[in-house]
Amino acid sequence: MKKQIQVSEEILKEMHRHALSDFPNECVGFFYGKSEGDIKTVTEYGPLENSKEGDQRRRFEVNPLDYMKAEQYALANQLELLGIYHSHPLHPAIPSEHDLKQAVPFFSYIIASVNETKVEKTTSWQLNEENQFEEELLKSN
């Protein structure tokens, strides 16, 4: 069975708004919720400031303090920190080699391909046992 991630239309629209507002730079944020078996359900998200110094059109970075705060937020609210969303301005919604180097097990990576006016496609990925990205079924309800 393919892994699945469920995101409400409202949260997905907010992630897309974030991606469009940060264009031509990559946006980044965390998302939270619950996991059960191969299904993750996103119930909250939190946009972050891309902390990458220099050109942010092809890279994002998460400030370590933001990561620590996200873990604390998840614990305090009895949620799981499920992953990171980010945008790929003028590039496909597939993970880059850089994304692979930065990825950690368990996290899902929602990627939105975006141009000046709209989000072209949104996908979600997770590392498999061979440490390679495997696409998850992204369901929006």
PDB file of N, CA and C in Angstrom, residues 14-92:
ATOM      1  N   GLU A  14      -3.548  27.553   2.044  1.00  0.00           N
ATOM      2  CA  GLU A  14      -2.653  28.445   2.788  1.00  0.00           C
ATOM      3  C   GLU A  14      -1.190  28.179   2.438  1.00  0.00           C
ATOM      4  N   MET A  15      -0.833  26.912   2.289  1.00  0.00           N
ATOM      5  CA  MET A  15       0.539  26.579   1.868  1.00  0.00           C
ATOM      6  C   MET A  15       0.802  27.168   0.477  1.00  0.00           C
ATOM      7  N   HIS A  16      -0.185  27.082  -0.401  1.00  0.00           N
ATOM      8  CA  HIS A  16      -0.032  27.630  -1.749  1.00  0.00           C
ATOM      9  C   HIS A  16       0.085  29.159  -1.726  1.00  0.00           C
ATOM     10  N   ARG A  17      -0.718  29.803  -0.867  1.00  0.00           N
ATOM     11  CA  ARG A  17      -0.606  31.271  -0.734  1.00  0.00           C
ATOM     12  C   ARG A  17       0.802  31.658  -0.276  1.00  0.00           C
ATOM     13  N   HIS A  18       1.324  30.882   0.660  1.00  0.00           N
ATOM     14  CA  HIS A  18       2.673  31.148   1.151  1.00  0.00           C
ATOM     15  C   HIS A  18       3.681  31.010   0.007  1.00  0.00           C
ATOM     16  N   ALA A  19       3.544  29.946  -0.789  1.00  0.00           N
ATOM     17  CA  ALA A  19       4.462  29.713  -1.911  1.00  0.00           C
ATOM     18  C   ALA A  19       4.394  30.862  -2.920  1.00  0.00           C
ATOM     19  N   LEU A  20       3.188  31.339  -3.205  1.00  0.00           N
ATOM     20  CA  LEU A  20       3.028  32.432  -4.164  1.00  0.00           C
ATOM     21  C   LEU A  20       3.559  33.749  -3.602  1.00  0.00           C
ATOM     22  N   SER A  21       3.346  33.993  -2.319  1.00  0.00           N
ATOM     23  CA  SER A  21       3.804  35.259  -1.735  1.00  0.00           C
ATOM     24  C   SER A  21       5.328  35.327  -1.641  1.00  0.00           C
ATOM     25  N   ASP A  22       5.982  34.187  -1.515  1.00  0.00           N
ATOM     26  CA  ASP A  22       7.454  34.181  -1.424  1.00  0.00           C
ATOM     27  C   ASP A  22       8.131  34.069  -2.789  1.00  0.00           C
ATOM     28  N   PHE A  23       7.352  33.817  -3.859  1.00  0.00           N
ATOM     29  CA  PHE A  23       7.940  33.713  -5.189  1.00  0.00           C
ATOM     30  C   PHE A  23       8.723  34.975  -5.504  1.00  0.00           C
ATOM     31  N   PRO A  24       9.905  34.974  -6.079  1.00  0.00           N
ATOM     32  CA  PRO A  24      10.554  33.833  -6.732  1.00  0.00           C
ATOM     33  C   PRO A  24      11.414  32.990  -5.793  1.00  0.00           C
ATOM     34  N   ASN A  25      11.329  33.247  -4.484  1.00  0.00           N
ATOM     35  CA  ASN A  25      12.119  32.466  -3.534  1.00  0.00           C
ATOM     36  C   ASN A  25      11.345  31.227  -3.076  1.00  0.00           C
ATOM     37  N   GLU A  26      12.063  30.284  -2.532  1.00  0.00           N
ATOM     38  CA  GLU A  26      11.423  29.109  -1.960  1.00  0.00           C
ATOM     39  C   GLU A  26      10.805  29.487  -0.619  1.00  0.00           C
ATOM     40  N   CYS A  27       9.593  29.019  -0.397  1.00  0.00           N
ATOM     41  CA  CYS A  27       8.978  29.171   0.914  1.00  0.00           C
ATOM     42  C   CYS A  27       9.238  27.892   1.703  1.00  0.00           C
ATOM     43  N   VAL A  28       9.012  27.948   3.000  1.00  0.00           N
ATOM     44  CA  VAL A  28       9.191  26.759   3.844  1.00  0.00           C
ATOM     45  C   VAL A  28       8.296  26.866   5.072  1.00  0.00           C
ATOM     46  N   GLY A  29       7.866  25.725   5.543  1.00  0.00           N
ATOM     47  CA  GLY A  29       7.068  25.672   6.762  1.00  0.00           C
ATOM     48  C   GLY A  29       6.946  24.245   7.261  1.00  0.00           C
ATOM     49  N   PHE A  30       6.463  24.106   8.474  1.00  0.00           N
ATOM     50  CA  PHE A  30       6.226  22.780   9.065  1.00  0.00           C
ATOM     51  C   PHE A  30       4.748  22.449   8.991  1.00  0.00           C
ATOM     52  N   PHE A  31       4.434  21.181   9.127  1.00  0.00           N
ATOM     53  CA  PHE A  31       3.043  20.786   9.317  1.00  0.00           C
ATOM     54  C   PHE A  31       2.970  19.702  10.379  1.00  0.00           C
ATOM     55  N   TYR A  32       1.813  19.674  11.039  1.00  0.00           N
ATOM     56  CA  TYR A  32       1.593  18.841  12.219  1.00  0.00           C
ATOM     57  C   TYR A  32       0.308  18.040  12.053  1.00  0.00           C
ATOM     58  N   GLY A  33       0.205  17.004  12.848  1.00  0.00           N
ATOM     59  CA  GLY A  33      -1.024  16.213  12.844  1.00  0.00           C
ATOM     60  C   GLY A  33      -0.796  14.890  13.521  1.00  0.00           C
ATOM     61  N   LYS A  34      -1.383  13.862  12.938  1.00  0.00           N
ATOM     62  CA  LYS A  34      -1.301  12.509  13.500  1.00  0.00           C
ATOM     63  C   LYS A  34      -0.923  11.529  12.396  1.00  0.00           C
ATOM     64  N   SER A  35      -0.273  10.446  12.804  1.00  0.00           N
ATOM     65  CA  SER A  35       0.008   9.371  11.852  1.00  0.00           C
ATOM     66  C   SER A  35      -0.534   8.074  12.417  1.00  0.00           C
ATOM     67  N   GLU A  36      -1.019   7.262  11.515  1.00  0.00           N
ATOM     68  CA  GLU A  36      -1.514   5.945  11.894  1.00  0.00           C
ATOM     69  C   GLU A  36      -1.168   5.005  10.760  1.00  0.00           C
ATOM     70  N   GLY A  37      -0.217   4.114  11.014  1.00  0.00           N
ATOM     71  CA  GLY A  37       0.245   3.232   9.943  1.00  0.00           C
ATOM     72  C   GLY A  37       0.871   4.035   8.822  1.00  0.00           C
ATOM     73  N   ASP A  38       0.416   3.819   7.620  1.00  0.00           N
ATOM     74  CA  ASP A  38       0.957   4.523   6.458  1.00  0.00           C
ATOM     75  C   ASP A  38       0.174   5.781   6.106  1.00  0.00           C
ATOM     76  N   ILE A  39      -0.697   6.223   7.009  1.00  0.00           N
ATOM     77  CA  ILE A  39      -1.519   7.403   6.723  1.00  0.00           C
ATOM     78  C   ILE A  39      -1.201   8.518   7.724  1.00  0.00           C
ATOM     79  N   LYS A  40      -0.876   9.672   7.177  1.00  0.00           N
ATOM     80  CA  LYS A  40      -0.662  10.864   7.989  1.00  0.00           C
ATOM     81  C   LYS A  40      -1.802  11.840   7.702  1.00  0.00           C
ATOM     82  N   THR A  41      -2.273  12.481   8.759  1.00  0.00           N
ATOM     83  CA  THR A  41      -3.334  13.477   8.603  1.00  0.00           C
ATOM     84  C   THR A  41      -2.828  14.805   9.137  1.00  0.00           C
ATOM     85  N   VAL A  42      -2.752  15.793   8.260  1.00  0.00           N
ATOM     86  CA  VAL A  42      -2.265  17.120   8.628  1.00  0.00           C
ATOM     87  C   VAL A  42      -3.432  17.918   9.205  1.00  0.00           C
ATOM     88  N   THR A  43      -3.235  18.454  10.401  1.00  0.00           N
ATOM     89  CA  THR A  43      -4.291  19.249  11.028  1.00  0.00           C
ATOM     90  C   THR A  43      -3.885  20.709  11.250  1.00  0.00           C
ATOM     91  N   GLU A  44      -2.584  20.964  11.200  1.00  0.00           N
ATOM     92  CA  GLU A  44      -2.088  22.334  11.376  1.00  0.00           C
ATOM     93  C   GLU A  44      -0.835  22.531  10.548  1.00  0.00           C
ATOM     94  N   TYR A  45      -0.548  23.765  10.260  1.00  0.00           N
ATOM     95  CA  TYR A  45       0.701  24.079   9.571  1.00  0.00           C
ATOM     96  C   TYR A  45       1.243  25.371  10.152  1.00  0.00           C
ATOM     97  N   GLY A  46       2.516  25.616   9.917  1.00  0.00           N
ATOM     98  CA  GLY A  46       3.125  26.850  10.405  1.00  0.00           C
ATOM     99  C   GLY A  46       4.172  27.343   9.434  1.00  0.00           C
ATOM    100  N   PRO A  47       3.890  28.465   8.768  1.00  0.00           N
ATOM    101  CA  PRO A  47       4.893  29.009   7.838  1.00  0.00           C
ATOM    102  C   PRO A  47       6.125  29.500   8.599  1.00  0.00           C
ATOM    103  N   LEU A  48       7.259  29.397   7.967  1.00  0.00           N
ATOM    104  CA  LEU A  48       8.524  29.863   8.531  1.00  0.00           C
ATOM    105  C   LEU A  48       9.153  30.877   7.591  1.00  0.00           C
ATOM    106  N   GLU A  49      10.109  31.594   8.135  1.00  0.00           N
ATOM    107  CA  GLU A  49      10.926  32.450   7.282  1.00  0.00           C
ATOM    108  C   GLU A  49      12.068  31.600   6.748  1.00  0.00           C
ATOM    109  N   ASN A  50      12.284  31.644   5.451  1.00  0.00           N
ATOM    110  CA  ASN A  50      13.410  30.931   4.850  1.00  0.00           C
ATOM    111  C   ASN A  50      14.692  31.570   5.382  1.00  0.00           C
ATOM    112  N   SER A  51      15.481  30.817   6.146  1.00  0.00           N
ATOM    113  CA  SER A  51      16.672  31.393   6.779  1.00  0.00           C
ATOM    114  C   SER A  51      17.933  31.227   5.931  1.00  0.00           C
ATOM    115  N   LYS A  52      17.768  30.748   4.699  1.00  0.00           N
ATOM    116  CA  LYS A  52      18.918  30.595   3.805  1.00  0.00           C
ATOM    117  C   LYS A  52      19.505  31.969   3.510  1.00  0.00           C
ATOM    118  N   GLU A  53      20.807  32.109   3.749  1.00  0.00           N
ATOM    119  CA  GLU A  53      21.478  33.353   3.407  1.00  0.00           C
ATOM    120  C   GLU A  53      21.818  33.323   1.924  1.00  0.00           C
ATOM    121  N   GLY A  54      21.702  34.454   1.281  1.00  0.00           N
ATOM    122  CA  GLY A  54      22.009  34.523  -0.145  1.00  0.00           C
ATOM    123  C   GLY A  54      20.797  34.157  -0.987  1.00  0.00           C
ATOM    124  N   ASP A  55      21.040  33.524  -2.103  1.00  0.00           N
ATOM    125  CA  ASP A  55      20.006  33.206  -3.083  1.00  0.00           C
ATOM    126  C   ASP A  55      19.009  32.177  -2.526  1.00  0.00           C
ATOM    127  N   GLN A  56      17.775  32.591  -2.371  1.00  0.00           N
ATOM    128  CA  GLN A  56      16.732  31.701  -1.848  1.00  0.00           C
ATOM    129  C   GLN A  56      15.842  31.147  -2.955  1.00  0.00           C
ATOM    130  N   ARG A  57      16.224  31.379  -4.198  1.00  0.00           N
ATOM    131  CA  ARG A  57      15.393  30.889  -5.301  1.00  0.00           C
ATOM    132  C   ARG A  57      15.522  29.390  -5.514  1.00  0.00           C
ATOM    133  N   ARG A  58      16.606  28.787  -5.026  1.00  0.00           N
ATOM    134  CA  ARG A  58      16.826  27.354  -5.223  1.00  0.00           C
ATOM    135  C   ARG A  58      17.043  26.593  -3.917  1.00  0.00           C
ATOM    136  N   ARG A  59      16.998  27.282  -2.802  1.00  0.00           N
ATOM    137  CA  ARG A  59      17.260  26.614  -1.531  1.00  0.00           C
ATOM    138  C   ARG A  59      16.433  27.251  -0.415  1.00  0.00           C
ATOM    139  N   PHE A  60      16.154  26.420   0.555  1.00  0.00           N
ATOM    140  CA  PHE A  60      15.594  26.943   1.791  1.00  0.00           C
ATOM    141  C   PHE A  60      16.410  26.364   2.931  1.00  0.00           C
ATOM    142  N   GLU A  61      16.362  27.047   4.043  1.00  0.00           N
ATOM    143  CA  GLU A  61      16.949  26.526   5.269  1.00  0.00           C
ATOM    144  C   GLU A  61      15.996  26.809   6.409  1.00  0.00           C
ATOM    145  N   VAL A  62      16.015  25.916   7.366  1.00  0.00           N
ATOM    146  CA  VAL A  62      15.213  26.093   8.570  1.00  0.00           C
ATOM    147  C   VAL A  62      16.160  26.444   9.702  1.00  0.00           C
ATOM    148  N   ASN A  63      15.876  27.558  10.346  1.00  0.00           N
ATOM    149  CA  ASN A  63      16.666  27.964  11.501  1.00  0.00           C
ATOM    150  C   ASN A  63      16.534  26.888  12.581  1.00  0.00           C
ATOM    151  N   PRO A  64      17.644  26.421  13.170  1.00  0.00           N
ATOM    152  CA  PRO A  64      17.557  25.383  14.208  1.00  0.00           C
ATOM    153  C   PRO A  64      16.640  25.760  15.368  1.00  0.00           C
ATOM    154  N   LEU A  65      16.575  27.044  15.689  1.00  0.00           N
ATOM    155  CA  LEU A  65      15.678  27.490  16.764  1.00  0.00           C
ATOM    156  C   LEU A  65      14.214  27.279  16.354  1.00  0.00           C
ATOM    157  N   ASP A  66      13.890  27.526  15.081  1.00  0.00           N
ATOM    158  CA  ASP A  66      12.528  27.283  14.597  1.00  0.00           C
ATOM    159  C   ASP A  66      12.190  25.796  14.688  1.00  0.00           C
ATOM    160  N   TYR A  67      13.164  24.953  14.377  1.00  0.00           N
ATOM    161  CA  TYR A  67      12.934  23.512  14.457  1.00  0.00           C
ATOM    162  C   TYR A  67      12.657  23.091  15.904  1.00  0.00           C
ATOM    163  N   MET A  68      13.441  23.621  16.812  1.00  0.00           N
ATOM    164  CA  MET A  68      13.245  23.302  18.226  1.00  0.00           C
ATOM    165  C   MET A  68      11.869  23.776  18.700  1.00  0.00           C
ATOM    166  N   LYS A  69      11.483  24.975  18.292  1.00  0.00           N
ATOM    167  CA  LYS A  69      10.165  25.500  18.667  1.00  0.00           C
ATOM    168  C   LYS A  69       9.049  24.632  18.087  1.00  0.00           C
ATOM    169  N   ALA A  70       9.249  24.140  16.873  1.00  0.00           N
ATOM    170  CA  ALA A  70       8.226  23.290  16.244  1.00  0.00           C
ATOM    171  C   ALA A  70       8.066  21.979  17.016  1.00  0.00           C
ATOM    172  N   GLU A  71       9.172  21.391  17.431  1.00  0.00           N
ATOM    173  CA  GLU A  71       9.082  20.160  18.221  1.00  0.00           C
ATOM    174  C   GLU A  71       8.374  20.422  19.552  1.00  0.00           C
ATOM    175  N   GLN A  72       8.701  21.535  20.183  1.00  0.00           N
ATOM    176  CA  GLN A  72       8.052  21.884  21.453  1.00  0.00           C
ATOM    177  C   GLN A  72       6.556  22.128  21.249  1.00  0.00           C
ATOM    178  N   TYR A  73       6.211  22.802  20.155  1.00  0.00           N
ATOM    179  CA  TYR A  73       4.804  23.070  19.859  1.00  0.00           C
ATOM    180  C   TYR A  73       4.040  21.758  19.681  1.00  0.00           C
ATOM    181  N   ALA A  74       4.645  20.834  18.941  1.00  0.00           N
ATOM    182  CA  ALA A  74       3.992  19.539  18.712  1.00  0.00           C
ATOM    183  C   ALA A  74       3.765  18.805  20.031  1.00  0.00           C
ATOM    184  N   LEU A  75       4.783  18.774  20.875  1.00  0.00           N
ATOM    185  CA  LEU A  75       4.646  18.102  22.172  1.00  0.00           C
ATOM    186  C   LEU A  75       3.579  18.763  23.031  1.00  0.00           C
ATOM    187  N   ALA A  76       3.605  20.072  23.099  1.00  0.00           N
ATOM    188  CA  ALA A  76       2.670  20.810  23.940  1.00  0.00           C
ATOM    189  C   ALA A  76       1.224  20.644  23.476  1.00  0.00           C
ATOM    190  N   ASN A  77       1.034  20.383  22.181  1.00  0.00           N
ATOM    191  CA  ASN A  77      -0.315  20.276  21.621  1.00  0.00           C
ATOM    192  C   ASN A  77      -0.695  18.841  21.264  1.00  0.00           C
ATOM    193  N   GLN A  78       0.090  17.891  21.756  1.00  0.00           N
ATOM    194  CA  GLN A  78      -0.164  16.468  21.520  1.00  0.00           C
ATOM    195  C   GLN A  78      -0.337  16.164  20.033  1.00  0.00           C
ATOM    196  N   LEU A  79       0.572  16.735  19.257  1.00  0.00           N
ATOM    197  CA  LEU A  79       0.596  16.508  17.813  1.00  0.00           C
ATOM    198  C   LEU A  79       1.933  15.897  17.434  1.00  0.00           C
ATOM    199  N   GLU A  80       2.024  15.423  16.222  1.00  0.00           N
ATOM    200  CA  GLU A  80       3.300  14.971  15.688  1.00  0.00           C
ATOM    201  C   GLU A  80       3.787  16.007  14.679  1.00  0.00           C
ATOM    202  N   LEU A  81       5.052  16.266  14.713  1.00  0.00           N
ATOM    203  CA  LEU A  81       5.663  17.092  13.674  1.00  0.00           C
ATOM    204  C   LEU A  81       5.839  16.167  12.476  1.00  0.00           C
ATOM    205  N   LEU A  82       4.983  16.336  11.471  1.00  0.00           N
ATOM    206  CA  LEU A  82       4.916  15.367  10.364  1.00  0.00           C
ATOM    207  C   LEU A  82       5.876  15.665   9.227  1.00  0.00           C
ATOM    208  N   GLY A  83       6.258  16.932   9.058  1.00  0.00           N
ATOM    209  CA  GLY A  83       7.161  17.209   7.944  1.00  0.00           C
ATOM    210  C   GLY A  83       7.309  18.668   7.612  1.00  0.00           C
ATOM    211  N   ILE A  84       7.859  18.872   6.441  1.00  0.00           N
ATOM    212  CA  ILE A  84       8.187  20.210   5.939  1.00  0.00           C
ATOM    213  C   ILE A  84       7.544  20.393   4.574  1.00  0.00           C
ATOM    214  N   TYR A  85       6.939  21.565   4.378  1.00  0.00           N
ATOM    215  CA  TYR A  85       6.512  21.899   3.013  1.00  0.00           C
ATOM    216  C   TYR A  85       7.433  22.994   2.493  1.00  0.00           C
ATOM    217  N   HIS A  86       7.631  22.995   1.204  1.00  0.00           N
ATOM    218  CA  HIS A  86       8.399  24.070   0.580  1.00  0.00           C
ATOM    219  C   HIS A  86       8.018  24.170  -0.883  1.00  0.00           C
ATOM    220  N   SER A  87       8.459  25.235  -1.507  1.00  0.00           N
ATOM    221  CA  SER A  87       8.116  25.453  -2.916  1.00  0.00           C
ATOM    222  C   SER A  87       9.345  25.278  -3.792  1.00  0.00           C
ATOM    223  N   HIS A  88       9.064  24.969  -5.057  1.00  0.00           N
ATOM    224  CA  HIS A  88      10.094  24.923  -6.091  1.00  0.00           C
ATOM    225  C   HIS A  88       9.688  25.926  -7.167  1.00  0.00           C
ATOM    226  N   PRO A  89      10.166  27.169  -7.045  1.00  0.00           N
ATOM    227  CA  PRO A  89       9.821  28.176  -8.051  1.00  0.00           C
ATOM    228  C   PRO A  89      10.362  27.807  -9.438  1.00  0.00           C
ATOM    229  N   LEU A  90       9.460  27.735 -10.394  1.00  0.00           N
ATOM    230  CA  LEU A  90       9.792  27.436 -11.808  1.00  0.00           C
ATOM    231  C   LEU A  90      10.497  26.090 -11.979  1.00  0.00           C
ATOM    232  N   HIS A  91      10.234  25.169 -11.077  1.00  0.00           N
ATOM    233  CA  HIS A  91      10.795  23.818 -11.172  1.00  0.00           C
ATOM    234  C   HIS A  91       9.723  22.798 -10.771  1.00  0.00           C
ATOM    235  N   PRO A  92       9.890  21.564 -11.225  1.00  0.00           N
ATOM    236  CA  PRO A  92       8.883  20.540 -10.920  1.00  0.00           C
ATOM    237  C   PRO A  92       8.767  20.255  -9.420  1.00  0.00           C
TER     238      PRO A  92
END
